[in-house]
Coordinates of C-alpha atoms in Angstrom, one line a residue:
Chain G
M8 CA 4.8 -24.0 40.4
A9 CA 8.3 -23.1 41.4
L10 CA 11.3 -23.9 39.2
A11 CA 12.7 -27.4 39.8
D12 CA 16.3 -27.9 40.6
K13 CA 16.8 -29.7 37.2
E14 CA 15.1 -26.7 35.5
I15 CA 17.3 -24.2 37.3
A16 CA 20.4 -26.3 36.2
A17 CA 19.2 -26.2 32.5
L18 CA 18.6 -22.4 32.7
T19 CA 22.0 -22.0 34.3
E20 CA 23.6 -23.9 31.5
K21 CA 21.8 -21.7 29.1
A22 CA 22.9 -18.6 30.8
W23 CA 26.5 -19.7 30.3
E24 CA 25.9 -20.4 26.6
I25 CA 24.1 -17.0 26.1
R26 CA 26.9 -15.0 27.9
H27 CA 29.3 -16.6 25.4
L28 CA 27.1 -15.7 22.5
I29 CA 26.7 -12.1 23.8
V30 CA 30.5 -11.7 23.9
Q31 CA 30.7 -13.2 20.5
T32 CA 28.1 -10.8 19.1
I33 CA 29.8 -7.8 20.7
V34 CA 32.9 -9.0 18.8
W35 CA 31.0 -9.4 15.5
A36 CA 29.3 -6.0 16.1
G37 CA 32.7 -4.2 16.7
G38 CA 31.4 -3.2 20.1
G39 CA 28.2 -2.9 22.0
H40 CA 26.3 -2.2 25.2
V41 CA 27.9 -5.2 26.9
G42 CA 27.4 -4.1 30.6
G43 CA 23.6 -3.9 30.5
A44 CA 23.4 -6.9 28.1
L45 CA 25.1 -9.0 30.7
S46 CA 23.0 -7.7 33.7
Q47 CA 19.6 -8.6 32.1
V48 CA 20.6 -12.1 31.1
E49 CA 18.8 -14.2 33.6
I50 CA 15.6 -12.0 33.5
L51 CA 15.4 -12.6 29.7
I52 CA 16.4 -16.4 29.9
V53 CA 13.8 -17.3 32.6
L54 CA 11.3 -15.6 30.4
Y55 CA 12.2 -17.0 27.1
Y56 CA 13.1 -20.5 28.2
H57 CA 10.4 -21.0 30.8
Y58 CA 7.6 -18.7 31.3
L59 CA 6.6 -17.0 28.1
N60 CA 3.8 -18.4 26.0
I61 CA 5.3 -17.9 22.6
D62 CA 5.7 -19.7 19.4
P63 CA 9.0 -18.7 17.6
R64 CA 7.6 -20.1 14.3
R65 CA 4.8 -17.6 14.5
P66 CA 6.3 -14.4 15.9
D67 CA 3.1 -12.5 15.1
W68 CA 0.8 -15.1 16.8
E69 CA -1.8 -12.8 18.3
D70 CA -2.2 -14.6 21.6
R71 CA 1.6 -14.7 22.4
D72 CA 2.9 -13.1 25.5
R73 CA 4.6 -9.8 24.8
V74 CA 8.0 -8.7 25.9
I75 CA 9.2 -5.1 25.5
L76 CA 12.9 -4.3 26.4
S77 CA 12.3 -0.8 27.4
K78 CA 16.1 -0.5 28.0
G79 CA 16.5 -0.9 24.3
H80 CA 20.3 -0.7 24.3
G81 CA 20.2 -4.1 25.7
G82 CA 19.5 -5.3 22.2
V83 CA 22.9 -6.9 21.8
G84 CA 22.0 -9.2 24.6
Y85 CA 18.4 -9.7 23.4
A86 CA 19.1 -10.7 19.8
P87 CA 21.3 -13.7 20.8
I88 CA 18.3 -15.1 22.9
L89 CA 15.8 -14.6 20.0
A90 CA 18.2 -16.3 17.7
D91 CA 18.8 -19.2 20.1
R92 CA 15.0 -19.6 20.4
G93 CA 14.8 -19.8 16.7
Y94 CA 13.2 -16.6 15.6
F95 CA 15.9 -16.3 12.9
P96 CA 19.1 -18.0 12.0
M97 CA 22.1 -17.6 14.4
E98 CA 24.3 -16.7 11.4
L99 CA 22.6 -13.4 11.2
L100 CA 24.1 -12.3 14.4
K101 CA 27.4 -12.0 12.6
E102 CA 26.1 -9.0 10.8
F103 CA 25.1 -7.1 14.0
N104 CA 25.7 -3.4 13.5
H105 CA 26.9 -4.0 9.9
T106 CA 25.8 -1.5 7.1
G107 CA 22.4 -2.6 6.0
S108 CA 21.9 -5.3 8.6
P109 CA 18.6 -5.8 10.2
F110 CA 20.4 -5.6 13.6
G111 CA 21.4 -2.3 15.1
M112 CA 22.2 -1.5 18.7
H113 CA 18.5 -0.9 19.3
L114 CA 16.4 -3.7 17.7
D115 CA 13.7 -2.8 15.1
R116 CA 10.4 -4.6 15.4
L117 CA 9.8 -4.3 11.6
K118 CA 13.2 -6.1 10.9
V119 CA 13.8 -8.5 13.7
P120 CA 11.3 -11.3 14.2
G121 CA 10.3 -11.8 17.8
V122 CA 10.7 -8.1 18.9
D123 CA 7.3 -6.8 20.0
A124 CA 8.2 -3.1 20.0
S125 CA 11.0 -1.0 18.7
T126 CA 12.9 0.6 21.5
G127 CA 16.0 2.5 22.2
S128 CA 15.1 6.0 23.3
L129 CA 14.7 5.5 27.1
G130 CA 11.3 5.9 28.8
H131 CA 9.4 4.8 25.7
G132 CA 9.0 1.0 26.3
L133 CA 6.8 1.1 29.5
P134 CA 4.2 3.3 28.1
M135 CA 3.9 1.1 25.1
A136 CA 3.7 -1.9 27.4
V137 CA 0.9 -0.2 29.2
G138 CA -1.0 0.3 25.9
M139 CA -0.5 -3.4 25.0
A140 CA -1.7 -4.5 28.4
L141 CA -4.8 -2.2 28.1
G142 CA -5.4 -3.8 24.7
A143 CA -5.3 -7.3 26.0
K144 CA -7.8 -6.3 28.8
L145 CA -10.1 -4.7 26.1
Q146 CA -10.0 -7.8 24.0
Q147 CA -10.3 -10.0 27.1
K148 CA -7.3 -11.9 26.0
P149 CA -5.2 -13.9 28.6
W150 CA -1.8 -12.9 27.2
H151 CA 0.6 -11.2 29.5
T152 CA 3.0 -8.3 28.8
Y153 CA 6.5 -8.2 30.4
C154 CA 8.6 -5.0 30.3
I155 CA 12.3 -4.7 31.2
V156 CA 13.1 -1.2 32.4
G157 CA 16.7 0.0 33.1
D158 CA 17.4 1.7 36.4
G159 CA 19.1 4.6 34.7
E160 CA 16.1 4.7 32.4
S161 CA 14.0 5.2 35.4
H162 CA 15.3 8.9 35.5
E163 CA 12.9 9.5 32.6
G164 CA 9.7 11.2 33.6
S165 CA 7.6 9.1 31.1
I166 CA 8.5 5.9 33.2
W167 CA 6.5 7.4 36.1
E168 CA 3.7 8.6 33.7
A169 CA 3.4 5.1 32.7
A170 CA 3.7 3.8 36.2
M171 CA 0.7 6.0 37.3
C172 CA -1.3 4.9 34.3
A173 CA -0.7 1.1 34.7
A174 CA -1.9 1.3 38.4
H175 CA -4.8 3.5 37.5
Y176 CA -6.1 0.9 35.0
K177 CA -5.2 -1.9 37.3
L178 CA -3.1 -3.7 34.8
D179 CA -2.4 -7.0 36.5
N180 CA -1.6 -8.4 33.1
L181 CA 1.6 -6.4 33.1
T182 CA 4.8 -7.4 34.9
G183 CA 7.8 -5.1 34.9
F184 CA 11.4 -5.6 35.8
V185 CA 13.9 -3.0 36.8
D186 CA 17.4 -4.3 35.8
R187 CA 18.8 -2.6 38.9
N188 CA 22.6 -2.8 38.0
R189 CA 23.1 0.5 39.8
L190 CA 25.1 2.1 36.9
C191 CA 24.0 4.6 34.2
I192 CA 26.6 5.8 31.6
D193 CA 28.2 8.4 33.9
G194 CA 28.4 6.4 37.0
D195 CA 26.6 5.2 40.0
T196 CA 22.7 6.0 39.7
E197 CA 22.7 7.2 43.3
E198 CA 25.4 9.8 42.6
I199 CA 24.1 11.0 39.3
M200 CA 20.5 11.2 40.2
A201 CA 19.4 9.1 43.2
L202 CA 16.6 6.5 42.6
E203 CA 16.3 5.2 46.1
P204 CA 14.1 4.4 47.7
L205 CA 13.2 2.7 44.4
K206 CA 10.9 0.0 45.9
G207 CA 9.0 2.6 47.8
K208 CA 8.6 4.7 44.6
W209 CA 6.9 1.9 42.8
A210 CA 4.8 0.8 45.6
S211 CA 3.5 4.4 46.2
F212 CA 2.6 4.5 42.5
G213 CA 0.3 1.6 43.1
W214 CA 2.4 -1.3 42.0
Y215 CA 2.9 -4.6 43.8
V216 CA 6.7 -4.6 44.3
L217 CA 9.1 -7.5 44.7
E218 CA 12.9 -7.1 45.2
I219 CA 15.0 -10.1 44.3
D220 CA 18.5 -11.2 43.2
G221 CA 18.1 -10.6 39.3
H222 CA 20.7 -13.3 38.7
D223 CA 19.0 -16.0 40.8
F224 CA 16.6 -18.1 38.8
K225 CA 14.8 -19.4 41.8
E226 CA 14.0 -16.0 43.0
L227 CA 13.1 -14.8 39.5
G228 CA 10.8 -17.8 39.0
E229 CA 9.1 -17.2 42.4
A230 CA 8.7 -13.5 41.6
I231 CA 7.1 -14.1 38.1
E232 CA 4.7 -16.6 39.6
E233 CA 3.7 -14.3 42.3
A234 CA 3.3 -11.5 39.8
R235 CA 0.9 -13.7 37.7
R236 CA -1.0 -14.5 40.9
T237 CA -1.4 -10.9 41.8
A238 CA -4.8 -9.4 40.9
G239 CA -5.8 -5.8 40.5
R240 CA -2.5 -4.1 40.1
P241 CA 0.7 -4.4 38.0
T242 CA 3.8 -5.9 39.5
M243 CA 7.3 -4.5 39.4
I244 CA 10.1 -6.8 40.2
I245 CA 13.2 -4.9 41.2
A246 CA 16.0 -7.3 40.0
N247 CA 19.2 -6.4 41.7
T248 CA 21.9 -7.2 39.1
V249 CA 25.5 -6.6 38.5
K250 CA 26.4 -4.7 35.3
G251 CA 28.9 -6.8 33.2
K252 CA 27.9 -9.9 35.1
G253 CA 30.1 -12.8 34.4
V254 CA 33.1 -10.9 33.1
N255 CA 35.4 -10.0 35.9
F256 CA 36.9 -6.9 34.4
M257 CA 33.4 -5.6 33.4
E258 CA 31.6 -6.3 36.6
G259 CA 30.4 -3.0 38.3
E260 CA 32.5 -0.9 36.0
A261 CA 30.6 2.0 34.5
A262 CA 33.2 2.3 31.8
W263 CA 31.8 -1.0 30.3
H264 CA 28.4 0.5 29.6
Y265 CA 29.5 0.2 26.0
G266 CA 32.7 -1.3 24.8
G267 CA 34.5 -3.3 22.3
L268 CA 36.6 -6.4 22.7
D269 CA 40.0 -7.1 20.9
S270 CA 41.0 -10.9 20.6
D271 CA 42.9 -10.7 24.0
K272 CA 39.9 -9.2 25.8
E273 CA 37.5 -11.6 24.1
K274 CA 39.6 -14.5 25.3
Q275 CA 39.7 -13.1 28.9
A276 CA 36.0 -12.5 28.9
L277 CA 35.2 -16.0 27.8
Q278 CA 37.6 -17.5 30.3
S279 CA 36.1 -15.4 33.0
I280 CA 32.6 -16.6 32.2
N281 CA 33.8 -20.2 32.1
R282 CA 35.3 -19.8 35.6
I283 CA 32.0 -18.7 37.1
Y284 CA 30.1 -21.6 35.5
G285 CA 32.9 -24.1 36.6
K286 CA 33.9 -24.8 33.0
S287 CA 37.4 -25.1 32.1
Chain H
M9 CA -25.0 8.9 2.8
S10 CA -22.4 6.2 2.4
V11 CA -18.7 6.3 1.9
T12 CA -16.6 3.1 1.7
G13 CA -19.4 1.2 3.2
L14 CA -19.9 3.4 6.2
T15 CA -23.3 5.2 6.9
Y16 CA -22.9 8.6 8.5
H17 CA -24.8 11.7 9.2
V18 CA -24.0 15.1 7.9
Y19 CA -23.7 17.3 10.9
D20 CA -25.1 20.8 11.1
V21 CA -21.9 23.0 11.3
E22 CA -24.0 26.1 11.8
H23 CA -24.8 24.7 15.3
M24 CA -21.7 22.7 15.9
T25 CA -18.0 23.7 16.1
P26 CA -15.6 21.8 13.8
A27 CA -14.2 20.1 16.8
E28 CA -17.6 19.0 17.8
I29 CA -18.3 17.7 14.4
Y30 CA -15.2 15.4 14.5
G31 CA -16.1 14.3 18.0
H32 CA -19.5 13.2 16.6
V33 CA -18.0 11.7 13.5
L34 CA -15.6 9.7 15.6
A35 CA -18.4 8.5 17.8
Q36 CA -20.3 7.4 14.7
L37 CA -17.3 5.5 13.3
G38 CA -16.9 3.9 16.7
Q39 CA -20.3 2.3 16.4
E40 CA -19.3 0.6 13.2
R41 CA -15.7 -0.2 14.0
A42 CA -14.9 -2.0 17.2
E43 CA -11.1 -1.6 16.7
I44 CA -11.3 2.3 17.2
V45 CA -10.2 3.5 20.5
A46 CA -9.8 7.1 21.7
L47 CA -7.3 8.8 24.0
T48 CA -6.6 12.1 25.4
A49 CA -4.6 13.8 28.2
D50 CA -7.1 15.7 30.3
L51 CA -8.5 17.5 27.2
A52 CA -11.6 15.4 26.6
K53 CA -13.8 18.4 26.7
S54 CA -11.5 20.9 25.0
T55 CA -10.7 18.6 22.1
K56 CA -14.2 17.2 21.8
I57 CA -12.8 13.5 21.8
G58 CA -14.8 13.3 24.8
K59 CA -17.9 12.8 22.5
F60 CA -16.5 9.4 21.6
G61 CA -15.8 8.7 25.4
E62 CA -19.5 9.4 26.3
K63 CA -20.6 6.8 23.9
F64 CA -17.9 4.3 24.3
P65 CA -16.5 4.7 27.9
E66 CA -14.8 1.3 27.8
R67 CA -12.8 2.3 24.6
F68 CA -11.9 5.7 25.9
F69 CA -8.7 6.5 27.8
N70 CA -7.9 9.7 29.5
V71 CA -4.4 9.3 30.8
G72 CA -4.2 12.6 32.6
V73 CA -1.8 15.5 32.0
A74 CA 1.0 13.1 30.6
E75 CA 1.4 13.5 26.8
Q76 CA 4.5 11.4 26.5
N77 CA 2.6 8.4 28.0
L78 CA -0.4 9.3 26.0
F79 CA 1.4 8.6 22.6
G80 CA 3.3 5.7 24.1
V81 CA 0.0 4.0 25.2
A82 CA -1.5 4.7 21.9
A83 CA 1.5 2.9 20.2
G84 CA 1.0 0.0 22.5
L85 CA -2.8 -0.2 21.7
A86 CA -1.9 -0.1 18.0
L87 CA 0.5 -2.9 18.5
A88 CA -2.3 -4.8 20.0
G89 CA -4.4 -4.3 16.9
F90 CA -6.6 -1.2 17.7
I91 CA -6.8 2.0 15.7
P92 CA -6.2 4.7 18.3
F93 CA -7.4 8.2 17.7
V94 CA -5.4 10.6 19.9
S95 CA -6.5 14.2 20.6
T96 CA -4.6 16.8 22.4
F97 CA -3.5 20.3 21.6
A98 CA -1.1 20.6 18.6
V99 CA 1.7 22.1 20.7
F100 CA 1.7 19.0 23.0
A101 CA 1.4 16.4 20.2
A102 CA 4.0 17.9 18.0
L103 CA 6.5 19.2 20.5
R104 CA 6.1 17.8 24.1
A105 CA 5.5 14.3 22.8
G106 CA 7.2 14.8 19.4
E107 CA 9.7 12.1 20.0
Q108 CA 7.1 9.6 21.0
V109 CA 5.1 10.4 17.9
R110 CA 8.3 10.0 15.8
T111 CA 9.9 7.0 17.4
D112 CA 7.0 5.0 18.8
I113 CA 4.4 5.7 16.1
C114 CA 6.1 6.7 12.8
Y115 CA 9.2 4.5 13.1
Q116 CA 7.0 1.5 13.8
K117 CA 4.5 2.7 11.1
L118 CA 1.7 2.2 13.5
N119 CA -2.0 2.9 12.8
V120 CA -2.3 5.9 15.2
K121 CA -4.5 8.9 14.1
I122 CA -3.6 12.2 15.7
I123 CA -6.2 14.9 15.9
A124 CA -4.3 18.1 17.0
T125 CA -6.5 20.8 18.1
H126 CA -5.7 24.5 19.0
S127 CA -3.1 24.6 16.2
G128 CA -1.4 27.7 14.8
I129 CA -2.7 30.9 16.4
S130 CA -6.2 29.6 16.9
F131 CA -5.9 29.9 20.6
G132 CA -4.8 33.4 20.3
P133 CA -5.3 34.8 23.8
A134 CA -3.5 31.9 25.4
G135 CA -0.1 33.1 24.1
T136 CA 2.8 31.3 22.7
T137 CA 2.8 28.4 25.3
H138 CA -0.5 27.2 23.7
H139 CA 0.1 28.4 20.2
C140 CA 1.6 25.9 17.7
T141 CA 3.1 27.4 14.6
E142 CA 5.8 24.7 14.2
D143 CA 3.8 21.5 13.9
L144 CA 3.6 21.2 10.1
A145 CA 7.4 21.6 10.0
V146 CA 7.9 18.9 12.6
M147 CA 5.3 16.5 11.4
R148 CA 6.1 16.5 7.7
S149 CA 9.8 15.8 8.5
F150 CA 8.6 12.5 10.2
A151 CA 9.0 9.6 7.7
N152 CA 5.8 7.6 7.3
M153 CA 3.6 10.4 8.6
T154 CA 0.7 11.8 6.7
V155 CA -0.2 15.3 7.5
L156 CA -3.6 16.9 6.9
A157 CA -4.8 20.5 7.6
P158 CA -8.5 20.7 6.9
A159 CA -10.1 24.0 5.9
D160 CA -13.1 23.8 8.3
G161 CA -15.4 21.4 10.2
Y162 CA -16.9 19.8 7.2
E163 CA -13.5 18.9 5.9
T164 CA -12.3 17.7 9.2
A165 CA -15.2 15.3 9.2
N166 CA -14.1 14.1 5.9
A167 CA -10.5 13.9 7.0
V168 CA -11.4 11.7 10.1
R169 CA -13.3 9.4 7.9
A170 CA -10.5 9.1 5.1
C171 CA -7.8 8.5 7.6
L172 CA -9.5 5.6 9.2
D173 CA -8.6 3.2 6.4
Y174 CA -5.5 5.2 5.3
P175 CA -2.6 3.0 6.4
G176 CA -0.1 4.2 9.0
P177 CA 0.1 7.4 11.2
V178 CA -1.9 10.4 10.2
Y179 CA -1.7 13.9 11.8
I180 CA -4.8 16.0 11.4
R181 CA -4.3 19.6 12.4
I182 CA -7.3 21.6 13.4
G183 CA -8.1 24.8 15.3
R184 CA -9.8 25.7 18.5
G185 CA -13.2 24.9 17.0
F186 CA -14.6 28.3 16.5
E187 CA -13.5 28.7 12.9
Q188 CA -16.0 29.8 10.1
T189 CA -16.8 27.3 7.4
V190 CA -15.8 27.6 3.8
Y191 CA -17.7 24.5 2.6
E192 CA -21.4 24.2 2.6
G193 CA -21.5 20.6 3.4
E194 CA -19.4 17.4 3.4
D195 CA -20.4 16.3 -0.1
Y196 CA -17.4 17.2 -2.3
D197 CA -14.5 15.2 -3.7
F198 CA -12.0 14.8 -0.7
A199 CA -9.2 12.6 -1.1
I200 CA -5.9 12.5 0.9
G201 CA -3.2 14.0 -1.2
K202 CA -5.5 15.7 -3.7
A203 CA -5.9 19.6 -3.6
V204 CA -9.2 21.0 -4.1
T205 CA -9.8 23.9 -6.4
M206 CA -11.9 26.4 -4.5
H207 CA -11.9 29.2 -7.1
E208 CA -10.9 29.1 -10.7
G209 CA -8.3 31.6 -12.0
S210 CA -5.4 32.0 -14.3
D211 CA -3.8 35.3 -13.2
I212 CA -2.4 34.2 -9.8
T213 CA -2.7 31.2 -7.4
V214 CA -3.2 31.2 -3.7
I215 CA -2.4 27.9 -2.1
A216 CA -3.8 27.8 1.4
C217 CA -4.6 25.3 4.3
G218 CA -6.7 25.5 7.3
P219 CA -8.8 28.8 8.0
C220 CA -6.7 30.6 5.5
V221 CA -8.6 28.8 2.7
L222 CA -11.8 30.7 3.5
Y223 CA -9.9 34.0 3.6
A224 CA -8.3 33.3 0.3
V225 CA -11.6 32.3 -1.3
E226 CA -13.1 35.5 0.1
A227 CA -10.2 37.6 -1.4
A228 CA -10.5 35.8 -4.8
K229 CA -14.3 36.4 -5.1
A230 CA -13.9 40.2 -4.1
L231 CA -11.1 40.7 -6.6
Q232 CA -13.1 38.9 -9.4
E233 CA -16.1 41.2 -8.8
S234 CA -14.2 44.5 -8.2
K235 CA -11.2 44.3 -10.5
G236 CA -11.9 41.2 -12.8
I237 CA -8.8 39.5 -11.4
A238 CA -8.9 35.7 -11.8
V239 CA -7.4 34.2 -8.6
R240 CA -7.0 30.3 -8.5
V241 CA -7.5 29.2 -5.0
L242 CA -6.2 25.7 -3.9
N243 CA -7.2 24.1 -0.7
M244 CA -4.0 22.2 0.0
H245 CA -5.6 20.1 2.9
T246 CA -2.9 17.5 2.7
I247 CA 0.5 18.9 3.4
K248 CA 2.1 15.4 3.1
P249 CA 1.9 13.7 0.5
L250 CA 1.7 16.9 -1.3
D251 CA -0.3 17.4 -4.4
K252 CA 2.7 18.3 -6.7
A253 CA 0.7 18.1 -9.9
A254 CA -1.7 20.8 -8.6
I255 CA 1.3 23.0 -7.7
L256 CA 3.1 22.5 -11.0
A257 CA -0.1 23.2 -12.9
A258 CA -0.5 26.4 -11.0
V259 CA 3.1 27.3 -11.9
H260 CA 2.5 26.6 -15.5
D261 CA -0.9 28.4 -15.6
T262 CA -0.3 31.5 -13.4
R263 CA 3.5 31.8 -12.8
K264 CA 2.6 33.7 -9.5
I265 CA 1.9 31.8 -6.3
I266 CA 1.1 32.9 -2.7
T267 CA 0.8 30.4 0.1
A268 CA -1.1 31.1 3.2
E269 CA -1.1 29.2 6.5
N270 CA -1.3 29.9 10.3
H271 CA 2.1 28.5 10.8
N272 CA 5.7 29.9 10.8
V273 CA 6.8 30.6 7.2
I274 CA 9.6 28.3 7.8
G275 CA 8.8 24.6 7.4
G276 CA 5.2 24.5 6.7
L277 CA 2.9 24.6 3.6
G278 CA 5.0 27.5 2.1
S279 CA 8.2 25.7 2.4
A280 CA 6.7 22.6 1.0
V281 CA 5.3 24.4 -2.0
A282 CA 8.6 26.3 -2.4
E283 CA 10.4 22.9 -2.6
V284 CA 8.2 21.7 -5.4
I285 CA 8.5 24.9 -7.3
A286 CA 12.3 25.0 -7.0
E287 CA 12.6 21.4 -8.1
G288 CA 10.0 22.0 -10.9
G289 CA 12.7 24.1 -12.8
K290 CA 10.1 26.6 -14.0
S291 CA 10.4 30.3 -13.0
C292 CA 7.6 31.4 -10.7
R293 CA 7.1 34.1 -8.2
L294 CA 6.4 32.9 -4.7
K295 CA 5.3 34.7 -1.5
R296 CA 4.8 32.8 1.7
L297 CA 2.3 34.3 4.1
G298 CA 2.4 33.0 7.6
L299 CA 4.1 33.9 11.0
P300 CA 7.3 35.7 9.8
D301 CA 9.6 33.5 12.1
T302 CA 8.3 35.1 15.2
F303 CA 6.1 33.9 18.1
A304 CA 2.6 35.4 17.7
I305 CA 1.5 38.2 20.1
V306 CA -1.3 37.4 22.4
G307 CA -4.7 38.5 20.9
I308 CA -8.2 37.6 19.7
T309 CA -7.6 35.1 16.9
E310 CA -9.3 37.2 14.3
D311 CA -7.2 40.2 15.2
L312 CA -4.1 37.9 14.9
Y313 CA -5.0 36.8 11.4
N314 CA -5.4 40.5 10.5
I315 CA -2.1 41.6 12.2
Y316 CA -0.1 38.8 10.5
K317 CA -1.9 39.5 7.1
L318 CA -3.4 36.1 6.8
D319 CA -7.1 37.2 6.6
R320 CA -8.9 38.4 3.5
D321 CA -7.4 41.8 3.5
G322 CA -3.9 40.5 4.1
I323 CA -4.2 38.0 1.3
T324 CA -5.7 40.6 -1.0
E325 CA -2.8 43.0 -0.4
A326 CA -0.4 40.2 -1.2
I327 CA -2.1 39.4 -4.4
L328 CA -2.2 42.9 -5.7
E329 CA 1.4 43.4 -4.8
M330 CA 2.4 40.3 -6.7
L331 CA 0.4 41.1 -9.7
G332 CA 2.4 44.4 -10.0
Q333 CA 5.6 42.4 -10.1
E334 CA 7.1 40.9 -13.3
V335 CA 8.0 37.2 -13.6
E336 CA 11.5 37.7 -14.9
P337 CA 12.8 35.4 -17.7
D338 CA 15.4 33.0 -16.6
D339 CA 18.1 34.7 -18.8
D340 CA 17.6 38.2 -17.4
W341 CA 19.0 38.0 -13.9
E342 CA 22.8 37.8 -14.1
D343 CA 23.2 41.5 -14.1
E344 CA 21.4 41.8 -10.8
I345 CA 23.8 39.7 -8.8

């Protein structure tokens, strides 16, 4: 059932809150992968606040839906959502990147409740998601695996090994997202190493492919529901996003792949986010 | 026969290669443990893990020639509660997919068991692209990894059984499957982390793993008979965690140690033994036999063992040479600097 306007409004309010929390966490961390953390926000929010069958009080519940953030450097944008959903106290975010903290740039499954797989090195998450989805099929379990892949990450050959494998095993219990923000560290993905036609690539690998606005909750909801209805093959949702979304001086800027915020920049960033959401 | 509640057959190694034996053992274990799954990358026949696949096709995944995905998928299956056994050639497990093994499997302490075939110089004619004389060095440097190098097919069967309930990732290094046996059966004390004394002796110790165990035993027997030399032979089937007590006892009892392995002398069994000796603080002569930091030439495997002095003759020569050397007392070396 498509998301109701009221639900979309609530998710939008949540996205405003989470963007604030991400900026805060970047400050506490002394810097972070802020660009990608902000581009993936709506994908993670629609999953964690609407579609996932999870119980944050039981992070190891065996019938939970699984999420793998294959673009593991998005951890600084993922941990605030896990904290907000109650997997661990919000206070812990203040330790992000600190010596001895459970939270580093790339989240460790064994230290951060709610994380289903440790990721960070690119091209590793999707193969693990394929293994999980195969496992669910083998156990005849209904849980679903979601995997968020970076577009720069899609330069990795192992992504395409896994793509072939997921289609071969007809893993319709696996749904992927490409956070298509069009930037990798060194610049435009199409200039560094062209990915287009990306939709055609996934389709030719045997996936059902949808292309949407990755910041639009309505489109995200419809795509996820369509993925869940699709039998016999995995679905890849190419979510067109903006790197640094919500912070005007970061949007579309490759230089903000990773960055720190002094108090002026922090203030500017929060004001920019407020403007977008019509908050003063 | 029963070990840890499992019933199993003793396979006839006279008519079966070590690799075939492990394939059958795995198929047998699969009968009793539904959580076992098996994976390979287009090497079901070569590695013999296909034996499991014939019996349990629904629990067997051949992912094609894609080793990075192979180990990632295995990690995912382990995260979903299965015990994946993954088999491919050692060079692909340790090097092509080394990062997946380290980051996906070891870092997450996942219950994935790797059976790496065609290790060392066992695939002699295939050349360096298919040799693997680096895997012990790589694998023992991965935190959380257990590293086994069984001496023969019987021991491989024991290793496969033992690793099933040994928590965390395990790397089992075997050959191409044509190796001779050193054991007469599977019925001996096999425990991960515990060296097996294959030949008693107090004059000198040879610490070996893999096929070199047989050659060391042959050398020890011949020297005992022909010259009355008492060579202790330790089968160090577990490279990590290493049996330090057995090494230190050998240092104490014999003061002369030779290591033998089908691996580069850098980073493998010899290096691991050297570390224990050096930290033990007792003087001891040490000679590491292995590939002398070179890629092996192409050749029939038996010829390569001879050329690199890892066979009976090579080990014998090293023993005799070391027996002619003094173990110098610690206070006698300053004048030689």
